[in-house]
Amino acid sequence: MLNIFYGDMPEAIYNTAVYFKNVYEDEWITDPLSREMIADVDKSVVLGSGIIDSPVLGKIPPLSLSGVVKTLMLIDHMPEQIFNASTCGDNCAKWLLKIGEEKDITVNLRHLMDFGEGNFAFKCSPL
């Protein structure tokens, strides 16, 4: 289930890029869902756990992925934590819903994200 908390949430991890740098594991990069998110959001191809082929940057390490993809991978691989998903645009909504179908996650948003017109289940806390 996707749980969304809108507004100030002190326990949410705000700087997801720095957090990712300190906690990610190589296996995260080659995970099938991570590969899909990297391909969709960053338009890049995972060649291995330490190298991604970006059409813009060439061969890059995982730390050079976009902050959006890093945040999505943190949410997927650390569902017990609450991450600020405001760095994610509307193109991340489908990935948050997909992760939320697989496991219970809570994200902090500080803007209204467009989740599209389809039906989906989520819990929302105050704005």
PDB file of C-alpha atoms in Angstrom:
ATOM      1  CA  MET A   1       0.000   0.000   0.000  1.00  0.00           C
ATOM      2  CA  LEU A   2       1.224   3.470  -0.873  1.00  0.00           C
ATOM      3  CA  ASN A   3       0.913   5.876   2.056  1.00  0.00           C
ATOM      4  CA  ILE A   4       1.365   9.574   1.288  1.00  0.00           C
ATOM      5  CA  PHE A   5       2.036  12.195   3.944  1.00  0.00           C
ATOM      6  CA  TYR A   6       1.699  15.764   2.664  1.00  0.00           C
ATOM      7  CA  GLY A   7       3.558  18.610   4.324  1.00  0.00           C
ATOM      8  CA  ASP A   8       6.335  18.894   6.883  1.00  0.00           C
ATOM      9  CA  MET A   9       7.460  15.528   8.206  1.00  0.00           C
ATOM     10  CA  PRO A  10      10.606  15.761  10.365  1.00  0.00           C
ATOM     11  CA  GLU A  11      11.331  12.028  10.266  1.00  0.00           C
ATOM     12  CA  ALA A  12      11.382  11.924   6.455  1.00  0.00           C
ATOM     13  CA  ILE A  13      14.783  11.641   4.799  1.00  0.00           C
ATOM     14  CA  TYR A  14      15.004  14.803   2.752  1.00  0.00           C
ATOM     15  CA  ASN A  15      18.387  14.661   0.994  1.00  0.00           C
ATOM     16  CA  THR A  16      17.925  11.398  -0.838  1.00  0.00           C
ATOM     17  CA  ALA A  17      21.001  11.790  -3.074  1.00  0.00           C
ATOM     18  CA  VAL A  18      23.365  11.933  -0.087  1.00  0.00           C
ATOM     19  CA  TYR A  19      21.504   9.133   1.674  1.00  0.00           C
ATOM     20  CA  PHE A  20      21.695   6.944  -1.442  1.00  0.00           C
ATOM     21  CA  LYS A  21      25.442   7.547  -1.724  1.00  0.00           C
ATOM     22  CA  ASN A  22      25.931   6.171   1.779  1.00  0.00           C
ATOM     23  CA  VAL A  23      23.586   3.182   1.781  1.00  0.00           C
ATOM     24  CA  TYR A  24      22.973   1.766  -1.694  1.00  0.00           C
ATOM     25  CA  GLU A  25      24.142  -1.732  -2.516  1.00  0.00           C
ATOM     26  CA  ASP A  26      25.408  -2.955  -5.892  1.00  0.00           C
ATOM     27  CA  GLU A  27      22.562  -5.479  -6.150  1.00  0.00           C
ATOM     28  CA  TRP A  28      20.042  -2.635  -6.210  1.00  0.00           C
ATOM     29  CA  ILE A  29      21.287  -1.489  -9.604  1.00  0.00           C
ATOM     30  CA  THR A  30      20.803  -4.845 -11.321  1.00  0.00           C
ATOM     31  CA  ASP A  31      17.454  -5.571  -9.676  1.00  0.00           C
ATOM     32  CA  PRO A  32      14.795  -5.973 -12.421  1.00  0.00           C
ATOM     33  CA  LEU A  33      12.595  -3.149 -11.107  1.00  0.00           C
ATOM     34  CA  SER A  34      15.587  -0.806 -10.771  1.00  0.00           C
ATOM     35  CA  ARG A  35      16.589  -1.606 -14.362  1.00  0.00           C
ATOM     36  CA  GLU A  36      13.069  -0.720 -15.522  1.00  0.00           C
ATOM     37  CA  MET A  37      13.022   2.552 -13.571  1.00  0.00           C
ATOM     38  CA  ILE A  38      16.484   3.546 -14.826  1.00  0.00           C
ATOM     39  CA  ALA A  39      15.454   2.802 -18.422  1.00  0.00           C
ATOM     40  CA  ASP A  40      12.176   4.708 -18.105  1.00  0.00           C
ATOM     41  CA  VAL A  41      13.207   7.744 -16.075  1.00  0.00           C
ATOM     42  CA  ASP A  42      16.858   8.233 -17.055  1.00  0.00           C
ATOM     43  CA  LYS A  43      16.587   6.592 -20.497  1.00  0.00           C
ATOM     44  CA  SER A  44      19.709   4.620 -19.573  1.00  0.00           C
ATOM     45  CA  VAL A  45      20.728   0.960 -19.746  1.00  0.00           C
ATOM     46  CA  VAL A  46      22.243  -0.925 -16.825  1.00  0.00           C
ATOM     47  CA  LEU A  47      25.343  -2.768 -18.061  1.00  0.00           C
ATOM     48  CA  GLY A  48      26.327  -4.073 -14.639  1.00  0.00           C
ATOM     49  CA  SER A  49      26.163  -3.200 -10.957  1.00  0.00           C
ATOM     50  CA  GLY A  50      28.778  -0.474 -11.359  1.00  0.00           C
ATOM     51  CA  ILE A  51      28.122   0.904 -14.848  1.00  0.00           C
ATOM     52  CA  ILE A  52      25.138   2.445 -16.595  1.00  0.00           C
ATOM     53  CA  ASP A  53      25.060   3.583 -20.220  1.00  0.00           C
ATOM     54  CA  SER A  54      23.460   7.023 -20.394  1.00  0.00           C
ATOM     55  CA  PRO A  55      22.576   8.531 -23.775  1.00  0.00           C
ATOM     56  CA  VAL A  56      23.555  11.956 -22.432  1.00  0.00           C
ATOM     57  CA  LEU A  57      26.531  11.263 -20.139  1.00  0.00           C
ATOM     58  CA  GLY A  58      27.991   8.071 -21.624  1.00  0.00           C
ATOM     59  CA  LYS A  59      29.153   5.361 -19.232  1.00  0.00           C
ATOM     60  CA  ILE A  60      28.398   6.449 -15.660  1.00  0.00           C
ATOM     61  CA  PRO A  61      28.599   4.970 -12.151  1.00  0.00           C
ATOM     62  CA  PRO A  62      25.390   4.513 -10.111  1.00  0.00           C
ATOM     63  CA  LEU A  63      26.107   7.669  -8.111  1.00  0.00           C
ATOM     64  CA  SER A  64      25.643   9.691 -11.321  1.00  0.00           C
ATOM     65  CA  LEU A  65      22.053   8.528 -11.817  1.00  0.00           C
ATOM     66  CA  SER A  66      19.352  11.163 -11.463  1.00  0.00           C
ATOM     67  CA  GLY A  67      18.120  12.046  -7.998  1.00  0.00           C
ATOM     68  CA  VAL A  68      14.695  10.827  -9.076  1.00  0.00           C
ATOM     69  CA  VAL A  69      15.900   7.279  -9.781  1.00  0.00           C
ATOM     70  CA  LYS A  70      17.960   7.251  -6.589  1.00  0.00           C
ATOM     71  CA  THR A  71      14.872   8.225  -4.587  1.00  0.00           C
ATOM     72  CA  LEU A  72      12.747   5.530  -6.241  1.00  0.00           C
ATOM     73  CA  MET A  73      15.370   2.867  -5.535  1.00  0.00           C
ATOM     74  CA  LEU A  74      15.614   3.958  -1.895  1.00  0.00           C
ATOM     75  CA  ILE A  75      11.832   3.733  -1.529  1.00  0.00           C
ATOM     76  CA  ASP A  76      11.833   0.277  -3.114  1.00  0.00           C
ATOM     77  CA  HIS A  77      14.802  -1.173  -1.248  1.00  0.00           C
ATOM     78  CA  MET A  78      14.257   0.491   2.130  1.00  0.00           C
ATOM     79  CA  PRO A  79      10.468   0.458   2.615  1.00  0.00           C
ATOM     80  CA  GLU A  80      10.841   0.845   6.378  1.00  0.00           C
ATOM     81  CA  GLN A  81      12.174   4.388   5.862  1.00  0.00           C
ATOM     82  CA  ILE A  82      10.194   7.451   4.824  1.00  0.00           C
ATOM     83  CA  PHE A  83      11.681   9.430   1.956  1.00  0.00           C
ATOM     84  CA  ASN A  84      10.837  12.851   0.582  1.00  0.00           C
ATOM     85  CA  ALA A  85       9.485  12.055  -2.876  1.00  0.00           C
ATOM     86  CA  SER A  86       9.098  15.713  -3.821  1.00  0.00           C
ATOM     87  CA  THR A  87      12.255  15.441  -5.913  1.00  0.00           C
ATOM     88  CA  CYS A  88      10.199  13.159  -8.136  1.00  0.00           C
ATOM     89  CA  GLY A  89       8.028  14.547 -10.883  1.00  0.00           C
ATOM     90  CA  ASP A  90       4.752  13.169 -12.160  1.00  0.00           C
ATOM     91  CA  ASN A  91       6.701  10.620 -14.244  1.00  0.00           C
ATOM     92  CA  CYS A  92       7.439   8.834 -10.942  1.00  0.00           C
ATOM     93  CA  ALA A  93       3.820   8.382  -9.936  1.00  0.00           C
ATOM     94  CA  LYS A  94       3.452   5.075 -11.775  1.00  0.00           C
ATOM     95  CA  TRP A  95       6.613   3.758 -10.083  1.00  0.00           C
ATOM     96  CA  LEU A  96       5.394   4.753  -6.615  1.00  0.00           C
ATOM     97  CA  LEU A  97       2.127   2.966  -7.329  1.00  0.00           C
ATOM     98  CA  LYS A  98       3.987  -0.113  -8.622  1.00  0.00           C
ATOM     99  CA  ILE A  99       6.229  -0.273  -5.541  1.00  0.00           C
ATOM    100  CA  GLY A 100       3.156   0.277  -3.343  1.00  0.00           C
ATOM    101  CA  GLU A 101       1.466  -2.744  -4.949  1.00  0.00           C
ATOM    102  CA  GLU A 102       4.360  -4.936  -3.818  1.00  0.00           C
ATOM    103  CA  LYS A 103       4.979  -3.588  -0.311  1.00  0.00           C
ATOM    104  CA  ASP A 104       3.864  -1.036   2.258  1.00  0.00           C
ATOM    105  CA  ILE A 105       5.664   2.248   1.680  1.00  0.00           C
ATOM    106  CA  THR A 106       5.252   5.747   3.049  1.00  0.00           C
ATOM    107  CA  VAL A 107       6.470   8.792   1.176  1.00  0.00           C
ATOM    108  CA  ASN A 108       6.498  12.452   2.056  1.00  0.00           C
ATOM    109  CA  LEU A 109       5.272  14.853  -0.626  1.00  0.00           C
ATOM    110  CA  ARG A 110       5.253  18.614  -0.570  1.00  0.00           C
ATOM    111  CA  HIS A 111       3.350  19.001  -3.809  1.00  0.00           C
ATOM    112  CA  LEU A 112       0.331  17.381  -5.439  1.00  0.00           C
ATOM    113  CA  MET A 113       1.549  14.636  -7.737  1.00  0.00           C
ATOM    114  CA  ASP A 114      -0.518  13.651 -10.764  1.00  0.00           C
ATOM    115  CA  PHE A 115      -1.236   9.942 -10.403  1.00  0.00           C
ATOM    116  CA  GLY A 116      -3.331   9.836 -13.564  1.00  0.00           C
ATOM    117  CA  GLU A 117      -6.925   8.837 -14.082  1.00  0.00           C
ATOM    118  CA  GLY A 118      -6.798   5.123 -13.281  1.00  0.00           C
ATOM    119  CA  ASN A 119      -8.044   3.518 -10.100  1.00  0.00           C
ATOM    120  CA  PHE A 120      -5.577   2.821  -7.321  1.00  0.00           C
ATOM    121  CA  ALA A 121      -5.495   2.467  -3.558  1.00  0.00           C
ATOM    122  CA  PHE A 122      -3.497   4.719  -1.252  1.00  0.00           C
ATOM    123  CA  LYS A 123      -3.728   6.376   2.153  1.00  0.00           C
ATOM    124  CA  CYS A 124      -3.284  10.107   2.496  1.00  0.00           C
ATOM    125  CA  SER A 125      -2.368  12.119   5.577  1.00  0.00           C
ATOM    126  CA  PRO A 126      -3.031  15.844   6.066  1.00  0.00           C
ATOM    127  CA  LEU A 127      -1.881  18.592   3.774  1.00  0.00           C
TER     128      LEU A 127
END
